Amino acid sequence: QVQLVESGGGLVQAGGSLRLSCSVSGGTFSRSALGWFRQAPGEEREFVAAISRSGGSTFYADSVKGRFTISRDNAKNTAYLQMDSLKPEDTAVYYCAAVLSIRPVVDHRMYDHWGQGTQVTVSS
């Protein structure tokens, strides 16, 4: 059974940084594209970033481009989201997700497996 566990969330001041991790178990990590999504209270789930199975291709939402970096370590079955220059509007629960795909996937409806989420709060 595939399981995803996020960690690294917390409270940070505007302009600060956080690094989220997503540990994946269940044997499908190396065959999966991975994505990060976020959801603020009262809002719909929003795409943040995605990475291909090999790690060679990435895609970002315009709102985070240049500030966030998605990466993966296939030897550790772990994906990361480095978040720099954080803004109060980045406050949300952040989720990682996995789908059996070679290319990055933007549409949350395509993902098969999700983590439980980690809270990120950015104070002004």
Short mmCIF file of N, CA, C and O in Angstrom, two decimals:
data_model
loop_
_atom_site.label_atom_id
_atom_site.label_comp_id
_atom_site.label_asym_id
_atom_site.label_seq_id
_atom_site.Cartn_x
_atom_site.Cartn_y
_atom_site.Cartn_z
N GLN A 1 0.84 -1.18 0.00
CA GLN A 1 0.00 0.00 0.00
C GLN A 1 0.88 1.25 0.00
O GLN A 1 1.80 1.36 0.80
N VAL A 2 0.59 2.17 -0.90
CA VAL A 2 1.39 3.38 -1.00
C VAL A 2 0.98 4.36 0.11
O VAL A 2 -0.20 4.62 0.31
N GLN A 3 1.97 4.89 0.80
CA GLN A 3 1.72 5.89 1.85
C GLN A 3 2.67 7.07 1.66
O GLN A 3 3.84 6.88 1.36
N LEU A 4 2.14 8.27 1.85
CA LEU A 4 2.92 9.48 1.76
C LEU A 4 2.81 10.22 3.08
O LEU A 4 1.70 10.38 3.61
N VAL A 5 3.94 10.68 3.60
CA VAL A 5 3.96 11.39 4.87
C VAL A 5 4.74 12.68 4.69
O VAL A 5 5.94 12.65 4.39
N GLU A 6 4.05 13.80 4.88
CA GLU A 6 4.70 15.11 4.79
C GLU A 6 5.24 15.53 6.15
O GLU A 6 4.70 15.15 7.19
N SER A 7 6.28 16.34 6.11
CA SER A 7 6.82 16.94 7.33
C SER A 7 7.51 18.25 6.96
O SER A 7 7.74 18.53 5.77
N GLY A 8 7.81 19.04 7.98
CA GLY A 8 8.56 20.26 7.77
C GLY A 8 7.76 21.54 7.81
O GLY A 8 8.32 22.64 7.70
N GLY A 9 6.46 21.43 7.97
CA GLY A 9 5.65 22.63 8.07
C GLY A 9 5.87 23.35 9.39
O GLY A 9 6.56 22.85 10.28
N GLY A 10 5.31 24.55 9.50
CA GLY A 10 5.46 25.31 10.73
C GLY A 10 5.09 26.76 10.53
O GLY A 10 4.48 27.13 9.52
N LEU A 11 5.47 27.56 11.52
CA LEU A 11 5.21 29.00 11.52
C LEU A 11 6.50 29.74 11.18
O LEU A 11 7.54 29.48 11.78
N VAL A 12 6.41 30.65 10.22
CA VAL A 12 7.59 31.40 9.80
C VAL A 12 7.16 32.82 9.48
O VAL A 12 6.01 33.07 9.08
N GLN A 13 8.08 33.75 9.64
CA GLN A 13 7.78 35.14 9.29
C GLN A 13 7.89 35.35 7.79
O GLN A 13 8.61 34.62 7.09
N ALA A 14 7.19 36.34 7.31
CA ALA A 14 7.28 36.69 5.89
C ALA A 14 8.74 36.94 5.51
O ALA A 14 9.48 37.57 6.25
N GLY A 15 9.12 36.42 4.35
CA GLY A 15 10.49 36.51 3.90
C GLY A 15 11.35 35.33 4.28
O GLY A 15 12.48 35.19 3.79
N GLY A 16 10.84 34.50 5.17
CA GLY A 16 11.59 33.35 5.64
C GLY A 16 11.48 32.16 4.71
O GLY A 16 10.89 32.24 3.62
N SER A 17 12.04 31.04 5.16
CA SER A 17 12.09 29.82 4.36
C SER A 17 11.64 28.61 5.16
O SER A 17 11.80 28.58 6.40
N LEU A 18 11.13 27.64 4.46
CA LEU A 18 10.81 26.32 5.02
C LEU A 18 11.12 25.28 3.96
O LEU A 18 11.05 25.55 2.76
N ARG A 19 11.44 24.08 4.42
CA ARG A 19 11.65 22.96 3.50
C ARG A 19 10.71 21.83 3.90
O ARG A 19 10.84 21.28 4.99
N LEU A 20 9.80 21.51 3.02
CA LEU A 20 8.88 20.41 3.25
C LEU A 20 9.47 19.12 2.68
O LEU A 20 10.14 19.15 1.65
N SER A 21 9.21 18.02 3.36
CA SER A 21 9.62 16.71 2.89
C SER A 21 8.40 15.82 2.73
O SER A 21 7.42 15.97 3.46
N CYS A 22 8.49 14.89 1.79
CA CYS A 22 7.42 13.92 1.56
C CYS A 22 8.06 12.55 1.41
O CYS A 22 8.71 12.27 0.40
N SER A 23 7.88 11.72 2.42
CA SER A 23 8.44 10.37 2.39
C SER A 23 7.40 9.41 1.84
O SER A 23 6.25 9.40 2.30
N VAL A 24 7.78 8.62 0.84
CA VAL A 24 6.85 7.74 0.16
C VAL A 24 7.25 6.28 0.37
O VAL A 24 8.40 5.91 0.13
N SER A 25 6.32 5.46 0.81
CA SER A 25 6.55 4.04 0.96
C SER A 25 5.54 3.27 0.13
O SER A 25 4.50 3.80 -0.25
N GLY A 26 5.86 2.03 -0.17
CA GLY A 26 4.93 1.21 -0.94
C GLY A 26 5.46 0.73 -2.27
O GLY A 26 4.77 0.03 -2.99
N GLY A 27 6.70 1.14 -2.60
CA GLY A 27 7.34 0.54 -3.76
C GLY A 27 7.12 1.20 -5.09
O GLY A 27 7.60 0.70 -6.11
N THR A 28 6.41 2.33 -5.15
CA THR A 28 6.12 2.94 -6.45
C THR A 28 6.86 4.25 -6.67
O THR A 28 6.65 4.90 -7.70
N PHE A 29 7.69 4.65 -5.73
CA PHE A 29 8.28 5.99 -5.80
C PHE A 29 9.01 6.24 -7.11
O PHE A 29 8.81 7.25 -7.77
N SER A 30 9.87 5.31 -7.50
CA SER A 30 10.69 5.53 -8.69
C SER A 30 9.88 5.53 -9.99
O SER A 30 10.38 5.96 -11.03
N ARG A 31 8.65 5.05 -9.95
CA ARG A 31 7.79 5.02 -11.13
C ARG A 31 6.75 6.14 -11.12
O ARG A 31 5.88 6.18 -12.00
N SER A 32 6.85 7.01 -10.15
CA SER A 32 5.81 8.02 -9.94
C SER A 32 6.31 9.43 -10.18
O SER A 32 7.42 9.79 -9.78
N ALA A 33 5.46 10.23 -10.82
CA ALA A 33 5.63 11.67 -10.78
C ALA A 33 5.04 12.16 -9.45
O ALA A 33 4.14 11.52 -8.89
N LEU A 34 5.54 13.27 -8.96
CA LEU A 34 5.13 13.78 -7.65
C LEU A 34 4.69 15.23 -7.78
O LEU A 34 5.20 15.98 -8.62
N GLY A 35 3.77 15.59 -6.91
CA GLY A 35 3.30 16.96 -6.93
C GLY A 35 3.08 17.49 -5.53
O GLY A 35 2.91 16.72 -4.58
N TRP A 36 3.13 18.80 -5.41
CA TRP A 36 2.77 19.49 -4.18
C TRP A 36 1.56 20.39 -4.48
O TRP A 36 1.54 21.09 -5.50
N PHE A 37 0.61 20.33 -3.57
CA PHE A 37 -0.59 21.14 -3.66
C PHE A 37 -0.81 21.82 -2.32
O PHE A 37 -0.22 21.43 -1.32
N ARG A 38 -1.65 22.83 -2.30
CA ARG A 38 -1.97 23.49 -1.04
C ARG A 38 -3.43 23.89 -1.01
O ARG A 38 -4.06 24.07 -2.05
N GLN A 39 -3.93 24.02 0.21
CA GLN A 39 -5.33 24.40 0.39
C GLN A 39 -5.45 25.30 1.60
O GLN A 39 -5.10 24.90 2.71
N ALA A 40 -5.92 26.51 1.36
CA ALA A 40 -6.16 27.46 2.43
C ALA A 40 -7.62 27.34 2.87
O ALA A 40 -8.47 26.85 2.11
N PRO A 41 -7.94 27.76 4.09
CA PRO A 41 -9.33 27.67 4.57
C PRO A 41 -10.30 28.36 3.63
O PRO A 41 -10.09 29.49 3.22
N GLY A 42 -11.36 27.63 3.28
CA GLY A 42 -12.37 28.20 2.40
C GLY A 42 -12.01 28.25 0.94
O GLY A 42 -12.78 28.76 0.12
N GLU A 43 -10.82 27.73 0.60
CA GLU A 43 -10.36 27.76 -0.78
C GLU A 43 -10.28 26.34 -1.35
O GLU A 43 -10.24 25.36 -0.61
N GLU A 44 -10.22 26.27 -2.68
CA GLU A 44 -10.04 24.97 -3.31
C GLU A 44 -8.56 24.58 -3.30
O GLU A 44 -7.69 25.43 -3.12
N ARG A 45 -8.34 23.29 -3.46
CA ARG A 45 -6.96 22.81 -3.52
C ARG A 45 -6.27 23.40 -4.75
O ARG A 45 -6.83 23.39 -5.85
N GLU A 46 -5.04 23.86 -4.55
CA GLU A 46 -4.32 24.61 -5.58
C GLU A 46 -3.00 23.92 -5.92
O GLU A 46 -2.26 23.51 -5.01
N PHE A 47 -2.71 23.83 -7.19
CA PHE A 47 -1.44 23.26 -7.63
C PHE A 47 -0.30 24.19 -7.24
O PHE A 47 -0.40 25.42 -7.38
N VAL A 48 0.81 23.60 -6.77
CA VAL A 48 1.99 24.36 -6.41
C VAL A 48 3.17 24.01 -7.32
O VAL A 48 3.75 24.88 -7.96
N ALA A 49 3.52 22.73 -7.37
CA ALA A 49 4.68 22.31 -8.15
C ALA A 49 4.58 20.82 -8.44
O ALA A 49 3.94 20.08 -7.70
N ALA A 50 5.24 20.39 -9.52
CA ALA A 50 5.26 18.98 -9.87
C ALA A 50 6.62 18.64 -10.46
O ALA A 50 7.31 19.50 -11.03
N ILE A 51 6.98 17.37 -10.33
CA ILE A 51 8.27 16.90 -10.82
C ILE A 51 8.09 15.55 -11.50
O ILE A 51 7.26 14.73 -11.10
N SER A 52 8.85 15.33 -12.56
CA SER A 52 8.75 14.10 -13.32
C SER A 52 9.33 12.92 -12.56
O SER A 52 9.99 13.08 -11.53
N ARG A 53 9.13 11.76 -13.11
CA ARG A 53 9.62 10.53 -12.47
C ARG A 53 11.14 10.55 -12.30
O ARG A 53 11.65 10.11 -11.28
N SER A 54 11.83 11.06 -13.29
CA SER A 54 13.30 11.09 -13.24
C SER A 54 13.83 12.27 -12.45
O SER A 54 15.01 12.29 -12.06
N GLY A 55 12.99 13.28 -12.25
CA GLY A 55 13.44 14.51 -11.61
C GLY A 55 13.97 15.53 -12.59
O GLY A 55 14.33 16.64 -12.20
N GLY A 56 14.01 15.18 -13.86
CA GLY A 56 14.59 16.06 -14.86
C GLY A 56 13.68 17.15 -15.36
O GLY A 56 14.12 18.09 -16.04
N SER A 57 12.40 17.06 -15.04
CA SER A 57 11.43 18.04 -15.51
C SER A 57 10.57 18.50 -14.35
O SER A 57 10.10 17.69 -13.56
N THR A 58 10.40 19.82 -14.23
CA THR A 58 9.58 20.39 -13.16
C THR A 58 8.62 21.41 -13.75
O THR A 58 8.82 21.93 -14.85
N PHE A 59 7.58 21.70 -12.96
CA PHE A 59 6.60 22.68 -13.38
C PHE A 59 6.07 23.36 -12.12
O PHE A 59 5.89 22.72 -11.10
N TYR A 60 5.86 24.70 -12.23
CA TYR A 60 5.46 25.48 -11.06
C TYR A 60 4.24 26.36 -11.38
O TYR A 60 4.06 26.83 -12.50
N ALA A 61 3.46 26.58 -10.34
CA ALA A 61 2.42 27.60 -10.44
C ALA A 61 3.09 28.97 -10.55
O ALA A 61 4.15 29.20 -9.97
N ASP A 62 2.46 29.88 -11.26
CA ASP A 62 3.03 31.22 -11.43
C ASP A 62 3.24 31.91 -10.09
O ASP A 62 4.19 32.68 -9.91
N SER A 63 2.37 31.62 -9.14
CA SER A 63 2.42 32.31 -7.84
C SER A 63 3.65 31.93 -7.03
O SER A 63 4.02 32.66 -6.09
N VAL A 64 4.31 30.82 -7.35
CA VAL A 64 5.47 30.39 -6.57
C VAL A 64 6.75 30.32 -7.40
O VAL A 64 7.83 30.09 -6.85
N LYS A 65 6.63 30.54 -8.68
CA LYS A 65 7.79 30.43 -9.57
C LYS A 65 8.88 31.41 -9.13
O LYS A 65 8.62 32.58 -8.87
N GLY A 66 10.10 30.90 -9.03
CA GLY A 66 11.22 31.72 -8.60
C GLY A 66 11.42 31.75 -7.10
O GLY A 66 12.44 32.23 -6.61
N ARG A 67 10.44 31.26 -6.35
CA ARG A 67 10.55 31.24 -4.88
C ARG A 67 10.60 29.82 -4.33
O ARG A 67 11.23 29.58 -3.30
N PHE A 68 9.89 28.90 -4.98
CA PHE A 68 9.82 27.51 -4.52
C PHE A 68 10.62 26.62 -5.47
O PHE A 68 10.68 26.87 -6.68
N THR A 69 11.17 25.54 -4.91
CA THR A 69 11.90 24.56 -5.71
C THR A 69 11.48 23.16 -5.30
O THR A 69 11.59 22.81 -4.12
N ILE A 70 11.02 22.39 -6.27
CA ILE A 70 10.67 21.00 -6.02
C ILE A 70 11.84 20.11 -6.43
O ILE A 70 12.51 20.38 -7.43
N SER A 71 12.09 19.07 -5.66
CA SER A 71 13.15 18.13 -5.98
C SER A 71 12.78 16.76 -5.43
O SER A 71 11.81 16.62 -4.69
N ARG A 72 13.58 15.77 -5.79
CA ARG A 72 13.34 14.42 -5.30
C ARG A 72 14.66 13.68 -5.18
O ARG A 72 15.61 13.95 -5.93
N ASP A 73 14.69 12.75 -4.24
CA ASP A 73 15.84 11.88 -4.05
C ASP A 73 15.32 10.45 -4.19
O ASP A 73 14.73 9.92 -3.24
N ASN A 74 15.52 9.85 -5.34
CA ASN A 74 14.97 8.52 -5.58
C ASN A 74 15.62 7.45 -4.70
O ASN A 74 15.03 6.40 -4.47
N ALA A 75 16.83 7.70 -4.24
CA ALA A 75 17.49 6.75 -3.35
C ALA A 75 16.86 6.75 -1.96
O ALA A 75 16.93 5.75 -1.24
N LYS A 76 16.25 7.88 -1.59
CA LYS A 76 15.64 8.00 -0.25
C LYS A 76 14.12 7.94 -0.31
O LYS A 76 13.46 8.09 0.72
N ASN A 77 13.55 7.77 -1.51
CA ASN A 77 12.09 7.74 -1.66
C ASN A 77 11.44 8.99 -1.04
O ASN A 77 10.40 8.90 -0.39
N THR A 78 12.07 10.12 -1.28
CA THR A 78 11.61 11.36 -0.65
C THR A 78 11.59 12.49 -1.67
O THR A 78 12.50 12.62 -2.49
N ALA A 79 10.53 13.29 -1.57
CA ALA A 79 10.42 14.51 -2.37
C ALA A 79 10.50 15.71 -1.43
O ALA A 79 10.20 15.60 -0.24
N TYR A 80 10.90 16.84 -2.00
CA TYR A 80 11.09 18.05 -1.19
C TYR A 80 10.43 19.25 -1.87
O TYR A 80 10.29 19.29 -3.09
N LEU A 81 10.08 20.20 -1.04
CA LEU A 81 9.63 21.50 -1.56
C LEU A 81 10.35 22.56 -0.74
O LEU A 81 10.03 22.77 0.43
N GLN A 82 11.35 23.18 -1.34
CA GLN A 82 12.06 24.28 -0.71
C GLN A 82 11.29 25.57 -0.98
O GLN A 82 11.07 25.93 -2.13
N MET A 83 10.90 26.24 0.09
CA MET A 83 10.08 27.44 -0.04
C MET A 83 10.84 28.63 0.53
O MET A 83 11.15 28.67 1.73
N ASP A 84 11.19 29.56 -0.32
CA ASP A 84 11.92 30.76 0.07
C ASP A 84 11.06 32.01 -0.16
O ASP A 84 10.08 31.95 -0.88
N SER A 85 11.47 33.09 0.45
CA SER A 85 10.76 34.36 0.30
C SER A 85 9.26 34.18 0.54
O SER A 85 8.42 34.65 -0.24
N LEU A 86 8.93 33.51 1.61
CA LEU A 86 7.54 33.19 1.89
C LEU A 86 6.71 34.45 2.15
O LEU A 86 7.21 35.43 2.71
N LYS A 87 5.46 34.36 1.73
CA LYS A 87 4.51 35.46 1.88
C LYS A 87 3.31 34.98 2.70
O LYS A 87 3.01 33.78 2.72
N PRO A 88 2.60 35.91 3.35
CA PRO A 88 1.41 35.49 4.11
C PRO A 88 0.41 34.72 3.25
O PRO A 88 -0.25 33.80 3.75
N GLU A 89 0.31 35.04 1.99
CA GLU A 89 -0.63 34.33 1.11
C GLU A 89 -0.21 32.90 0.79
O GLU A 89 -0.96 32.15 0.17
N ASP A 90 0.98 32.50 1.22
CA ASP A 90 1.41 31.11 1.08
C ASP A 90 0.86 30.24 2.22
O ASP A 90 1.04 29.01 2.20
N THR A 91 0.22 30.85 3.19
CA THR A 91 -0.34 30.10 4.32
C THR A 91 -1.40 29.13 3.83
O THR A 91 -2.35 29.51 3.13
N ALA A 92 -1.22 27.85 4.17
CA ALA A 92 -2.13 26.80 3.73
C ALA A 92 -1.67 25.47 4.31
O ALA A 92 -0.57 25.38 4.88
N VAL A 93 -2.50 24.46 4.14
CA VAL A 93 -2.06 23.08 4.36
C VAL A 93 -1.46 22.60 3.05
O VAL A 93 -2.09 22.71 1.99
N TYR A 94 -0.24 22.07 3.13
CA TYR A 94 0.46 21.60 1.94
C TYR A 94 0.41 20.08 1.88
O TYR A 94 0.69 19.40 2.87
N TYR A 95 0.06 19.57 0.70
CA TYR A 95 -0.06 18.14 0.48
C TYR A 95 0.90 17.69 -0.62
O TYR A 95 1.06 18.38 -1.61
N CYS A 96 1.48 16.52 -0.44
CA CYS A 96 2.19 15.91 -1.55
C CYS A 96 1.33 14.78 -2.10
O CYS A 96 0.49 14.21 -1.39
N ALA A 97 1.57 14.46 -3.36
CA ALA A 97 0.78 13.45 -4.04
C ALA A 97 1.64 12.72 -5.06
O ALA A 97 2.64 13.27 -5.54
N ALA A 98 1.23 11.49 -5.38
CA ALA A 98 1.99 10.66 -6.32
C ALA A 98 1.05 10.05 -7.35
O ALA A 98 -0.10 9.71 -7.06
N VAL A 99 1.59 9.90 -8.56
CA VAL A 99 0.83 9.28 -9.65
C VAL A 99 1.81 8.53 -10.55
O VAL A 99 2.93 9.01 -10.78
N LEU A 100 1.40 7.39 -11.05
CA LEU A 100 2.25 6.61 -11.94
C LEU A 100 2.31 7.32 -13.28
O LEU A 100 1.40 7.22 -14.10
N SER A 101 3.37 8.08 -13.50
CA SER A 101 3.53 8.89 -14.70
C SER A 101 4.99 9.21 -14.90
O SER A 101 5.75 9.34 -13.94
N ILE A 102 5.38 9.36 -16.16
CA ILE A 102 6.74 9.78 -16.47
C ILE A 102 6.87 11.30 -16.33
O ILE A 102 7.85 11.82 -15.78
N ARG A 103 5.85 12.02 -16.80
CA ARG A 103 5.91 13.49 -16.85
C ARG A 103 5.29 14.13 -15.61
O ARG A 103 4.48 13.49 -14.93
N PRO A 104 5.62 15.39 -15.34
CA PRO A 104 4.95 16.10 -14.24
C PRO A 104 3.45 16.21 -14.54
O PRO A 104 3.05 16.37 -15.69
N VAL A 105 2.65 16.18 -13.51
CA VAL A 105 1.20 16.25 -13.64
C VAL A 105 0.68 17.42 -12.81
O VAL A 105 0.97 17.51 -11.62
N VAL A 106 -0.10 18.27 -13.46
CA VAL A 106 -0.60 19.48 -12.80
C VAL A 106 -1.99 19.27 -12.19
O VAL A 106 -2.30 19.81 -11.13
N ASP A 107 -2.80 18.47 -12.84
CA ASP A 107 -4.19 18.29 -12.43
C ASP A 107 -4.30 17.40 -11.21
O ASP A 107 -3.93 16.21 -11.26
N HIS A 108 -4.83 17.93 -10.11
CA HIS A 108 -4.90 17.15 -8.87
C HIS A 108 -5.78 15.92 -9.03
O HIS A 108 -5.61 14.93 -8.30
N ARG A 109 -6.72 15.95 -9.99
CA ARG A 109 -7.63 14.83 -10.16
C ARG A 109 -6.93 13.59 -10.72
O ARG A 109 -7.46 12.48 -10.66
N MET A 110 -5.73 13.78 -11.26
CA MET A 110 -4.99 12.67 -11.84
C MET A 110 -4.20 11.88 -10.79
O MET A 110 -3.75 10.78 -11.07
N TYR A 111 -4.01 12.44 -9.62
CA TYR A 111 -3.17 11.80 -8.62
C TYR A 111 -3.91 10.69 -7.89
O TYR A 111 -5.08 10.83 -7.54
N ASP A 112 -3.16 9.61 -7.63
CA ASP A 112 -3.75 8.43 -7.00
C ASP A 112 -3.58 8.40 -5.49
O ASP A 112 -4.41 7.82 -4.78
N HIS A 113 -2.48 8.98 -5.01
CA HIS A 113 -2.14 8.84 -3.60
C HIS A 113 -1.78 10.20 -3.02
O HIS A 113 -1.07 10.98 -3.67
N TRP A 114 -2.23 10.43 -1.79
CA TRP A 114 -2.06 11.71 -1.12
C TRP A 114 -1.56 11.52 0.30
O TRP A 114 -1.91 10.53 0.95
N GLY A 115 -0.77 12.49 0.76
CA GLY A 115 -0.40 12.53 2.16
C GLY A 115 -1.47 13.21 2.99
O GLY A 115 -2.49 13.68 2.45
N GLN A 116 -1.23 13.31 4.28
CA GLN A 116 -2.22 13.87 5.20
C GLN A 116 -2.12 15.38 5.29
O GLN A 116 -3.03 16.03 5.83
N GLY A 117 -1.04 15.95 4.78
CA GLY A 117 -0.87 17.39 4.77
C GLY A 117 -0.05 17.90 5.94
O GLY A 117 0.01 17.28 7.01
N THR A 118 0.58 19.05 5.73
CA THR A 118 1.34 19.71 6.78
C THR A 118 1.04 21.21 6.72
O THR A 118 0.99 21.80 5.63
N GLN A 119 0.82 21.82 7.88
CA GLN A 119 0.41 23.21 7.94
C GLN A 119 1.61 24.13 7.78
O GLN A 119 2.63 23.96 8.46
N VAL A 120 1.46 25.11 6.91
CA VAL A 120 2.45 26.18 6.76
C VAL A 120 1.75 27.50 7.05
O VAL A 120 0.73 27.81 6.42
N THR A 121 2.27 28.24 8.01
CA THR A 121 1.70 29.53 8.37
C THR A 121 2.77 30.60 8.26
O THR A 121 3.84 30.47 8.88
N VAL A 122 2.49 31.63 7.48
CA VAL A 122 3.44 32.71 7.27
C VAL A 122 2.85 33.98 7.89
O VAL A 122 1.80 34.45 7.45
N SER A 123 3.53 34.51 8.87
CA SER A 123 3.05 35.72 9.54
C SER A 123 3.63 36.97 8.88
O SER A 123 4.75 36.96 8.39
N SER A 124 2.85 38.03 8.93
CA SER A 124 3.29 39.29 8.29
C SER A 124 4.07 40.16 9.26
O SER A 124 4.13 39.89 10.46
#
